[in-house]
């Protein structure tokens, strides 16, 4: 007897189930594939109906082209597609689907029923695929178009089912999926039903103009957004971008209202996200995010959509060109609202400003950039500071940080003439003379003029203090007299609660409060009386982005820096002289305070001798 070869080709049904693991890892992914098929079929109406978490029943109906009888069972075979036929096509894709994997994958892990009728045909045809077994097509009644019914999803892959999140999370994912697809296709009427109730219905946009899209958008992004929006409409080098971004004055605590599309595909793409973030970089505080709905189109040949099984990621042949294009388009749209001051003629004088604080030397306590700085690394900017070779003074606890927060927001600056310059002018950051624009502290040092960005500086101090406390026994907590109830989405509540223990180490006590809220019982003492709702909303964003589900440890610096930003005195807060001086002293005594958490300098200094040069008192 000849021995059997060890290697064999897997049977089709097994191969399909393996593919299903990638293509349809959860009910929302099934919904995505089926709606995309309806869009590709040229439908002008799509109805999505889902029961419970989607494993029980998903039904998608469309009025698109339909599928011919002889193609019906073919469509259920792997790599069966009507959308491409050659490698050339693969690099020039105009449809959402092309891999021919969705239907066979879904059919291998559910009971899949497809009913379809094409134009000019008398009858509709129906085919059932149950766990991969395809029955013969039978005639039935239906208008032109296709209905795909998926029942008992994952009935034969219990492991997959076990990996699903709670019903409410899955439901929310499904809703998000339909929302994004509906936003991407204003030309299509969408009806979305959950458990027999209509969740939303979107009529076809009335025209192809940007404004015609707004009524559809308003429902998702909020009326406030449509009142605080700037249209983006720009074309260059064969690329185009259309959509809306929020005014710099309108922003939210997370980035989940950034809907980005490439060639009609909802994507979470680093290039686009980075370009959007970069465009607002000097207009939004850390932790605040723009709201955006942007449709970017690039020539299909410049985009590889075949890099991810569910096509959630794409690759550009020239990502920096796309970055530049999107960045420019948004900056242009925002230009009239930008707060950027144009370059003044005194450029040479500005060039004389230096980072006022010595940069720590090699091996000094960390002032490593937190991870969000790395995240923004796609932005073509680098922090403009001039390192100098001096050592920092020994570390001392920045004792004043807390008091600064405790001071009432309305504190009034002492009159200028009371400022005393004697005491501190020999210190590196000098003696506070005044606060300008409620944002900068101007100080006089023996050898020059110092300007400090109060928010950036304080944020860094709080952050460093956080790290010190963390390194000891965890961040000091301060119990709230009355727990603060913060309403969140169900998924956010889950994300937070999954890290209850870790958050406690960060000084936050959070516990469940129904499905839609958390009760916050304690906050980090160092933050003083902080706006709990804002803090939690910001943190949730970070927590959701955590890579590891088991520990906050690795991402701790990021979380701390988010919290630090929160507890820090804002630009716009009036400071008393004593507060300003205390801030300057704390900075001198805190290693790593020369840069804010974003890598920008916290203070700059113009040497007296350079001022003299500027005024012609001294030769060049
Ligand atoms: P792909 O979309 O990658 O081509 P699918 O497995 O999703 O692969 O679908 C296989 C084929 O079935 C499609 O290429 C298309 O011809 C046909 N099809 C699927 N859904 C529909 C639909 N709703 N209307 C018309 N044709 C459809
Ligand atoms: Mg498809």
XYZ file of C-alpha atoms and ligand atoms in Angstrom:
648
model
C 0.000 0.000 0.000
C 1.386 3.387 -0.916
C 1.511 5.734 1.994
C -0.780 8.750 1.826
C 0.863 12.069 1.052
C 1.061 14.262 4.131
C 0.035 17.369 2.308
C -3.400 17.633 0.742
C -5.635 20.361 -0.619
C -8.320 21.322 1.877
C -11.892 20.545 0.888
C -13.891 23.593 -0.232
C -16.178 23.727 2.779
C -13.226 23.817 5.146
C -11.451 26.450 3.066
C -14.605 28.539 3.135
C -14.877 28.283 6.876
C -11.285 29.359 7.240
C -11.942 32.340 4.997
C -15.066 33.092 7.029
C -12.844 33.591 10.032
C -11.309 36.587 8.336
C -14.085 37.970 6.207
C -16.981 37.617 8.604
C -15.571 37.681 12.099
C -18.711 39.243 13.533
C -22.293 40.112 12.547
C -21.344 43.674 11.609
C -18.894 42.271 9.060
C -21.695 40.230 7.460
C -23.840 43.350 7.250
C -20.974 45.248 5.677
C -20.353 42.641 2.980
C -24.022 42.328 2.086
C -24.706 46.059 1.967
C -21.615 46.514 -0.183
C -22.938 43.907 -2.578
C -26.218 45.825 -2.805
C -24.330 49.058 -3.492
C -22.256 47.320 -6.168
C -25.504 46.049 -7.728
C -26.512 49.653 -8.339
C -29.411 49.696 -5.866
C -31.157 52.981 -5.093
C -32.918 51.504 -2.058
C -31.417 49.252 0.579
C -33.146 47.889 3.641
C -31.180 46.332 6.465
C -32.966 44.436 9.168
C -31.194 42.812 12.105
C -32.463 40.826 15.036
C -30.764 40.773 18.400
C -26.991 40.737 18.041
C -27.261 39.642 14.434
C -26.467 35.987 14.940
C -30.175 35.175 14.864
C -31.180 36.992 11.715
C -29.816 39.536 9.265
C -31.760 40.468 6.165
C -30.656 42.842 3.444
C -32.925 43.731 0.526
C -32.085 45.869 -2.441
C -33.583 46.949 -5.752
C -30.350 46.487 -7.662
C -29.541 44.488 -10.769
C -30.339 41.088 -9.274
C -28.582 37.783 -9.941
C -29.423 35.465 -12.810
C -30.647 31.983 -11.984
C -27.585 30.271 -13.416
C -25.304 32.579 -11.403
C -27.096 32.065 -8.120
C -25.324 28.970 -6.919
C -22.121 30.063 -8.614
C -22.108 33.176 -6.447
C -21.866 30.843 -3.469
C -18.573 29.449 -4.648
C -15.247 30.740 -3.515
C -13.562 33.266 -5.760
C -16.751 33.598 -7.773
C -17.237 37.222 -8.679
C -18.710 39.256 -11.493
C -16.549 42.232 -10.613
C -13.055 41.490 -11.821
C -11.534 39.007 -14.206
C -7.876 39.903 -14.594
C -4.907 41.059 -12.579
C -5.141 44.413 -14.316
C -8.651 44.772 -12.905
C -7.311 44.104 -9.446
C -5.314 47.296 -9.619
C -8.179 49.318 -10.999
C -11.126 48.575 -8.791
C -14.370 50.478 -9.130
C -16.574 48.273 -6.982
C -16.604 47.696 -3.247
C -16.311 43.923 -3.556
C -14.029 41.903 -5.814
C -12.678 38.967 -3.819
C -15.674 36.725 -4.325
C -15.395 35.500 -0.771
C -18.286 37.003 1.123
C -21.214 34.840 0.091
C -19.425 31.468 0.317
C -17.893 32.482 3.643
C -21.224 33.529 5.111
C -22.938 30.450 3.651
C -20.417 28.161 5.301
C -21.204 29.414 8.811
C -24.963 30.079 8.665
C -28.168 29.322 6.856
C -27.989 31.681 3.906
C -30.976 32.277 1.627
C -30.595 34.382 -1.488
C -33.675 35.450 -3.407
C -33.155 37.444 -6.551
C -34.773 38.576 -9.752
C -33.166 40.306 -12.678
C -34.772 42.780 -15.052
C -36.907 41.224 -17.778
C -37.256 37.876 -16.027
C -40.736 36.574 -15.068
C -39.764 34.931 -11.875
C -37.386 35.316 -8.987
C -35.114 32.452 -7.926
C -34.103 31.321 -4.526
C -31.131 29.318 -3.370
C -30.309 28.122 0.126
C -26.860 27.344 1.458
C -26.818 25.723 4.852
C -23.445 25.332 6.503
C -21.876 25.132 3.053
C -24.418 22.732 1.480
C -25.923 24.417 -1.550
C -29.446 23.347 -2.584
C -30.872 23.716 -6.091
C -32.470 27.010 -7.046
C -36.268 27.128 -6.845
C -38.597 29.693 -8.431
C -40.339 32.179 -6.181
C -41.882 35.652 -6.275
C -40.036 38.924 -5.850
C -39.627 42.312 -7.512
C -36.358 43.062 -9.273
C -33.469 43.046 -6.852
C -31.981 40.791 -4.238
C -32.772 39.731 -0.691
C -30.104 37.988 1.319
C -31.192 36.370 4.553
C -28.643 35.111 7.059
C -29.947 32.984 9.926
C -28.172 31.237 12.756
C -24.842 32.824 12.074
C -21.900 30.831 13.496
C -24.178 27.896 14.397
C -21.437 25.469 13.366
C -18.481 27.478 14.662
C -19.150 27.754 18.398
C -15.645 29.058 19.047
C -16.326 32.034 16.830
C -19.575 32.657 18.631
C -17.799 32.618 21.944
C -15.514 35.410 20.816
C -18.377 37.769 20.139
C -18.786 40.656 22.532
C -21.999 41.310 24.410
C -25.187 41.697 22.399
C -25.222 45.434 22.913
C -21.696 45.839 21.609
C -22.414 43.741 18.539
C -25.603 45.711 17.933
C -23.724 48.928 18.155
C -21.098 47.690 15.725
C -23.823 46.775 13.262
C -25.355 50.206 13.579
C -22.020 51.910 13.083
C -21.411 49.832 9.969
C -24.745 50.718 8.403
C -24.299 54.360 9.368
C -20.953 54.626 7.654
C -22.167 52.941 4.505
C -25.248 55.163 4.437
C -23.087 58.254 4.841
C -20.873 57.064 2.021
C -23.768 56.688 -0.380
C -26.100 59.670 -0.263
C -27.568 58.591 -3.598
C -29.147 55.550 -1.958
C -32.189 55.394 0.313
C -31.386 53.444 3.469
C -33.805 51.918 5.933
C -32.311 50.325 9.016
C -34.428 48.146 11.303
C -33.340 46.611 14.587
C -35.583 44.054 16.298
C -38.508 45.075 14.127
C -38.185 48.773 14.860
C -36.960 51.397 12.448
C -33.654 52.767 13.757
C -33.244 55.185 10.893
C -34.502 55.954 7.429
C -32.544 58.148 5.078
C -34.065 59.482 1.910
C -31.999 59.853 -1.192
C -30.099 63.135 -1.219
C -31.959 65.694 -3.289
C -29.007 66.509 -5.510
C -25.336 66.009 -6.014
C -24.322 69.251 -4.309
C -22.501 69.241 -1.037
C -25.349 71.045 0.723
C -27.789 68.378 -0.422
C -25.942 65.955 1.764
C -26.345 67.970 4.940
C -29.821 66.857 5.986
C -28.660 63.225 5.915
C -25.517 64.057 7.769
C -27.204 66.118 10.468
C -28.985 63.065 11.805
C -25.688 61.349 12.528
C -23.338 64.135 13.376
C -25.813 66.254 15.259
C -27.581 69.496 14.438
C -24.827 71.388 16.214
C -22.317 70.055 13.738
C -24.317 71.192 10.749
C -24.440 74.657 12.275
C -20.706 74.714 12.957
C -19.417 73.270 9.783
C -17.113 74.324 7.005
C -17.490 72.722 3.590
C -14.413 71.162 2.046
C -14.352 70.902 -1.719
C -11.005 70.692 -3.428
C -9.399 68.982 -6.405
C -5.798 68.549 -7.435
C -3.653 66.077 -9.358
C -6.564 63.775 -10.108
C -7.567 63.640 -6.439
C -10.691 65.168 -5.010
C -12.074 65.730 -1.563
C -15.578 66.740 -0.565
C -17.302 66.946 2.744
C -17.493 68.861 5.963
C -15.236 69.602 8.878
C -16.057 71.379 12.102
C -15.103 74.956 12.837
C -12.045 75.130 15.109
C -14.367 76.382 17.827
C -16.502 73.253 17.706
C -14.806 70.096 18.922
C -15.519 66.995 20.959
C -13.721 64.767 23.422
C -13.107 61.818 21.105
C -12.435 61.120 17.453
C -15.396 58.903 16.815
C -17.227 61.482 14.795
C -14.608 61.482 12.102
C -16.098 59.677 9.153
C -13.531 59.194 6.451
C -14.061 57.535 3.106
C -11.770 56.646 0.284
C -13.363 55.980 -3.049
C -16.664 55.320 -1.296
C -15.179 52.990 1.308
C -15.345 53.750 5.006
C -11.794 53.369 6.235
C -9.831 54.049 9.343
C -6.719 55.106 7.601
C -3.712 56.580 9.353
C -2.858 58.851 6.484
C -6.284 60.466 6.430
C -6.638 60.602 10.197
C -3.161 62.107 10.452
C -3.861 64.720 7.807
C -7.054 65.752 9.556
C -5.362 65.947 12.919
C -2.445 67.817 11.425
C -4.711 70.372 9.809
C -6.070 71.338 13.224
C -2.795 70.998 15.075
C -2.522 74.604 16.139
C -6.213 75.168 16.630
C -7.338 72.463 19.023
C -6.226 71.582 22.502
C -4.876 68.164 23.139
C -7.716 65.772 23.775
C -10.154 67.719 21.651
C -11.067 66.405 18.237
C -12.589 67.799 15.104
C -15.808 66.375 13.728
C -15.507 65.489 10.075
C -17.195 63.794 7.194
C -14.822 63.583 4.272
C -15.000 61.768 0.989
C -11.638 61.430 -0.645
C -11.296 60.111 -4.148
C -8.020 59.077 -5.679
C -7.427 57.380 -9.018
C -8.201 53.670 -8.419
C -4.761 52.783 -9.743
C -3.127 54.729 -6.888
C -4.929 52.778 -4.216
C -4.460 49.189 -3.121
C -7.610 47.984 -1.415
C -6.499 44.382 -1.383
C -4.366 44.572 1.745
C -6.976 43.608 4.315
C -9.553 40.794 4.242
C -12.425 43.125 5.084
C -10.820 46.024 3.242
C -10.907 48.176 6.366
C -7.406 49.310 5.517
C -6.037 50.544 2.267
C -2.632 51.422 0.963
C -1.759 54.408 -1.165
C 0.931 54.256 -3.785
C 1.954 57.728 -2.646
C 0.729 58.329 0.848
C 2.575 61.571 1.401
C 0.905 63.062 -1.654
C -2.471 62.047 -0.234
C -1.516 63.408 3.179
C -0.461 66.706 1.662
C -3.550 66.933 -0.457
C -5.997 66.306 2.384
C -4.072 68.540 4.761
C -4.025 71.377 2.257
C -7.703 71.019 1.432
C -8.723 71.238 5.086
C -6.319 74.085 5.857
C -7.712 76.023 2.922
C -11.251 75.469 4.086
C -10.346 76.545 7.591
C -8.109 79.434 6.596
C -10.689 82.139 7.278
C -11.188 80.729 10.775
C -7.629 79.928 11.629
C -5.998 81.653 14.564
C -2.539 81.345 13.120
C -0.710 84.625 13.048
C 1.131 85.194 9.818
C 4.861 85.545 9.951
C 5.890 88.994 11.039
C 8.716 90.991 9.519
C 10.668 90.492 12.744
C 11.529 86.990 11.715
C 15.091 87.551 12.674
C 14.045 88.584 16.140
C 11.910 85.488 16.457
C 14.861 83.434 15.383
C 16.644 84.704 18.447
C 14.096 83.188 20.783
C 15.376 80.032 22.310
C 13.931 77.360 24.443
C 14.262 79.002 27.832
C 14.792 75.827 29.785
C 17.828 73.659 29.419
C 17.018 70.350 27.844
C 17.770 67.371 30.051
C 20.928 65.535 29.244
C 21.215 62.006 28.143
C 20.137 59.646 30.873
C 18.099 62.254 32.685
C 14.713 61.164 33.984
C 12.422 60.435 31.103
C 10.686 63.079 29.152
C 9.970 60.550 26.545
C 7.170 61.501 24.239
C 3.943 59.771 25.115
C 2.571 57.520 22.446
C 0.230 59.995 20.832
C 3.227 61.949 19.700
C 4.385 58.909 17.838
C 0.916 58.538 16.443
C 1.138 61.984 14.948
C 4.479 61.122 13.458
C 2.968 61.069 10.017
C 2.734 64.840 10.274
C 5.732 66.433 8.614
C 6.499 68.614 11.591
C 9.172 68.473 14.159
C 9.330 70.279 17.435
C 11.210 73.520 17.065
C 13.457 73.752 20.045
C 17.078 74.564 20.469
C 18.713 72.099 22.851
C 21.339 73.544 25.103
C 24.014 71.852 26.991
C 23.228 72.576 30.607
C 22.169 70.234 33.297
C 18.851 70.471 35.036
C 18.572 71.232 38.680
C 17.896 68.394 41.068
C 14.370 67.118 41.098
C 12.022 68.394 43.718
C 8.336 67.699 43.992
C 6.418 70.422 42.275
C 4.470 71.270 45.369
C 2.414 74.014 43.943
C 0.688 72.098 41.194
C -2.208 71.108 43.318
C -2.788 74.552 44.763
C -2.836 76.017 41.323
C -5.766 73.855 40.450
C -7.534 74.606 43.660
C -7.477 78.327 42.972
C -10.871 79.508 41.796
C -11.078 79.944 38.040
C -11.942 83.597 38.405
C -8.805 84.672 40.198
C -7.870 88.196 39.214
C -4.337 89.156 38.279
C -2.639 91.479 40.657
C -2.065 94.929 39.261
C 1.142 95.188 37.287
C 2.878 97.690 39.504
C 2.817 95.248 42.373
C 5.034 92.887 40.498
C 8.341 92.481 42.160
C 11.217 91.609 39.893
C 13.932 91.601 42.518
C 13.315 88.248 44.109
C 13.501 85.924 41.185
C 15.282 87.615 38.324
C 18.454 85.657 38.942
C 16.556 82.406 38.378
C 16.716 80.833 34.890
C 13.083 81.623 34.153
C 13.150 84.933 35.955
C 10.411 86.826 37.724
C 6.902 87.011 36.314
C 6.119 90.478 35.061
C 2.779 90.004 33.391
C 0.386 87.644 31.795
C -0.453 88.408 28.199
C -3.451 87.186 26.236
C -4.363 85.195 29.338
C -2.126 82.525 27.851
C 1.503 83.505 28.236
C 3.556 84.477 31.210
C 6.170 87.103 30.495
C 9.076 87.062 32.896
C 12.180 89.135 33.365
C 15.437 87.332 33.932
C 18.746 89.083 34.524
C 19.953 88.019 31.123
C 16.781 88.330 29.062
C 13.096 88.043 28.478
C 11.187 84.803 29.025
C 7.798 83.832 27.656
C 6.047 80.752 29.046
C 3.051 78.969 27.586
C 1.056 78.493 30.773
C -1.024 75.560 29.613
C 1.816 73.625 28.047
C 4.025 74.199 31.062
C 1.475 73.243 33.647
C 0.417 70.191 31.691
C 3.979 68.976 31.743
C 4.307 69.557 35.464
C 1.151 67.622 36.196
C 2.311 64.834 33.920
C 5.697 64.552 35.592
C 4.042 64.497 38.983
C 1.705 61.767 37.796
C 4.655 59.693 36.723
C 6.383 60.155 40.045
C 3.263 59.050 41.908
C 2.789 56.116 39.581
C 6.341 54.987 40.214
C 5.619 55.063 43.933
C 2.309 53.607 45.051
C -0.070 54.694 42.331
C -1.755 57.999 41.721
C -3.265 59.590 44.781
C -7.054 59.521 44.688
C -9.496 62.046 45.942
C -12.990 60.790 46.659
C -15.820 62.832 45.248
C -18.400 63.948 47.792
C -21.135 62.887 45.423
C -20.235 60.343 42.752
C -20.441 61.824 39.285
C -22.608 59.890 36.839
C -21.305 60.042 33.282
C -23.471 58.812 30.440
C -21.620 56.934 27.710
C -22.345 54.486 24.942
C -22.699 50.897 26.042
C -19.469 49.953 24.317
C -17.619 52.738 26.112
C -18.997 51.644 29.463
C -17.741 48.163 28.751
C -14.330 49.367 27.668
C -13.911 51.381 30.852
C -15.128 48.655 33.156
C -12.782 46.165 31.576
C -9.986 48.288 33.021
C -11.522 49.130 36.369
C -8.502 47.924 38.339
C -5.961 49.649 36.153
C -7.842 52.910 36.256
C -7.814 52.744 40.013
C -4.024 52.842 39.903
C -4.340 55.957 37.797
C -6.412 57.533 40.522
C -9.829 56.946 39.015
C -12.570 54.937 40.687
C -15.215 53.996 38.197
C -18.072 51.562 38.528
C -21.013 50.453 36.431
C -24.166 52.514 36.644
C -26.713 50.793 34.455
C -25.713 49.863 30.921
C -25.300 53.391 29.681
C -23.374 55.159 32.387
C -20.580 54.912 34.886
C -20.425 56.293 38.351
C -17.138 58.040 39.085
C -16.310 57.927 42.776
C -12.798 59.314 42.882
C -10.464 61.276 40.624
C -6.705 61.885 40.791
C -6.061 64.291 43.647
C -3.522 66.178 41.612
C -6.177 67.296 39.156
C -8.109 69.192 41.806
C -11.737 69.779 40.965
C -11.754 68.576 37.411
C -14.628 68.358 34.949
C -15.300 64.659 35.406
C -17.447 64.255 32.321
C -14.817 65.736 29.996
C -12.090 63.715 31.644
C -13.933 60.434 31.246
C -14.915 61.155 27.656
C -11.292 61.806 26.780
C -10.013 58.782 28.608
C -12.534 56.466 27.030
C -11.088 57.306 23.677
C -7.636 56.244 24.843
C -8.908 53.168 26.594
C -10.744 52.012 23.494
C -7.561 52.316 21.523
C -5.553 50.194 23.919
C -3.862 47.298 22.259
C -3.785 44.959 25.210
C -6.986 44.080 26.945
C -5.293 42.900 30.074
C -3.202 45.769 31.285
C -3.019 49.499 31.111
C 0.629 49.413 31.973
C 2.099 49.904 28.519
C -0.257 52.646 27.578
C -0.137 54.285 30.929
C 1.962 57.217 29.837
C -0.569 58.006 27.206
C -3.445 57.897 29.658
C -1.543 59.975 32.165
C -0.798 62.569 29.588
C -4.451 62.764 28.625
C -5.349 63.291 32.238
C -2.565 65.797 32.711
C -3.875 67.845 29.846
C -7.203 67.833 31.541
C -6.108 68.976 34.887
C -3.921 71.679 33.521
C -4.659 75.322 33.649
C -6.034 76.389 30.358
C -4.964 79.134 28.115
C -7.463 81.842 28.951
C -7.227 81.449 32.700
C -6.131 84.622 34.463
C -3.204 83.990 36.811
C -2.118 85.912 39.868
C 1.516 86.948 40.067
C 2.203 84.575 42.869
C 0.794 81.755 40.780
C 2.910 82.710 37.808
C 6.070 82.811 39.864
C 5.234 79.520 41.478
C 4.762 77.945 38.061
C 8.155 79.237 36.934
C 9.856 77.844 40.045
C 8.116 74.500 39.657
C 9.318 74.328 36.082
C 12.882 74.998 37.122
C 12.656 72.174 39.601
C 10.991 69.572 37.445
C 13.156 67.587 35.074
C 11.526 67.260 31.703
C 9.442 70.382 32.006
C 11.167 72.145 29.132
C 8.857 70.473 26.679
C 5.158 70.008 26.859
C 3.720 66.546 26.339
C 3.487 67.236 22.642
C 7.172 67.901 22.287
C 6.807 71.625 21.906
C 8.809 73.939 24.136
C 7.006 75.233 27.196
C 9.035 78.411 27.362
C 11.182 80.574 25.139
C 13.819 83.137 26.011
C 15.222 86.132 24.202
C 18.657 87.058 25.462
C 19.166 90.654 26.498
C 22.099 90.950 24.139
C 19.886 89.903 21.239
C 17.245 92.419 22.231
C 19.971 95.029 22.221
C 21.018 93.958 18.746
C 17.466 94.199 17.526
C 17.245 97.776 18.684
C 20.610 98.644 17.248
C 22.127 99.164 20.680
C 24.777 96.598 19.932
C 26.632 95.769 16.739
C 25.960 92.463 14.938
P -17.699 39.948 -4.500
O -18.604 41.011 -3.992
O -16.328 40.101 -3.974
O -17.751 39.822 -5.974
P -19.451 38.159 -3.118
O -19.244 36.796 -2.590
O -19.804 39.225 -2.140
O -18.155 38.564 -3.918
O -20.561 38.094 -4.228
C -20.391 37.235 -5.310
C -21.134 37.729 -6.534
O -22.541 37.633 -6.309
C -20.906 39.180 -6.859
O -19.755 39.365 -7.653
C -22.181 39.573 -7.580
O -22.097 39.239 -8.938
C -23.225 38.688 -6.949
N -24.014 39.395 -5.938
C -23.871 39.303 -4.593
N -24.794 40.084 -3.961
C -25.518 40.688 -4.912
C -26.628 41.624 -4.906
N -27.162 42.083 -3.771
N -27.139 42.011 -6.103
C -26.606 41.560 -7.259
N -25.566 40.685 -7.329
C -25.028 40.245 -6.184
Mg -19.121 41.248 -2.038
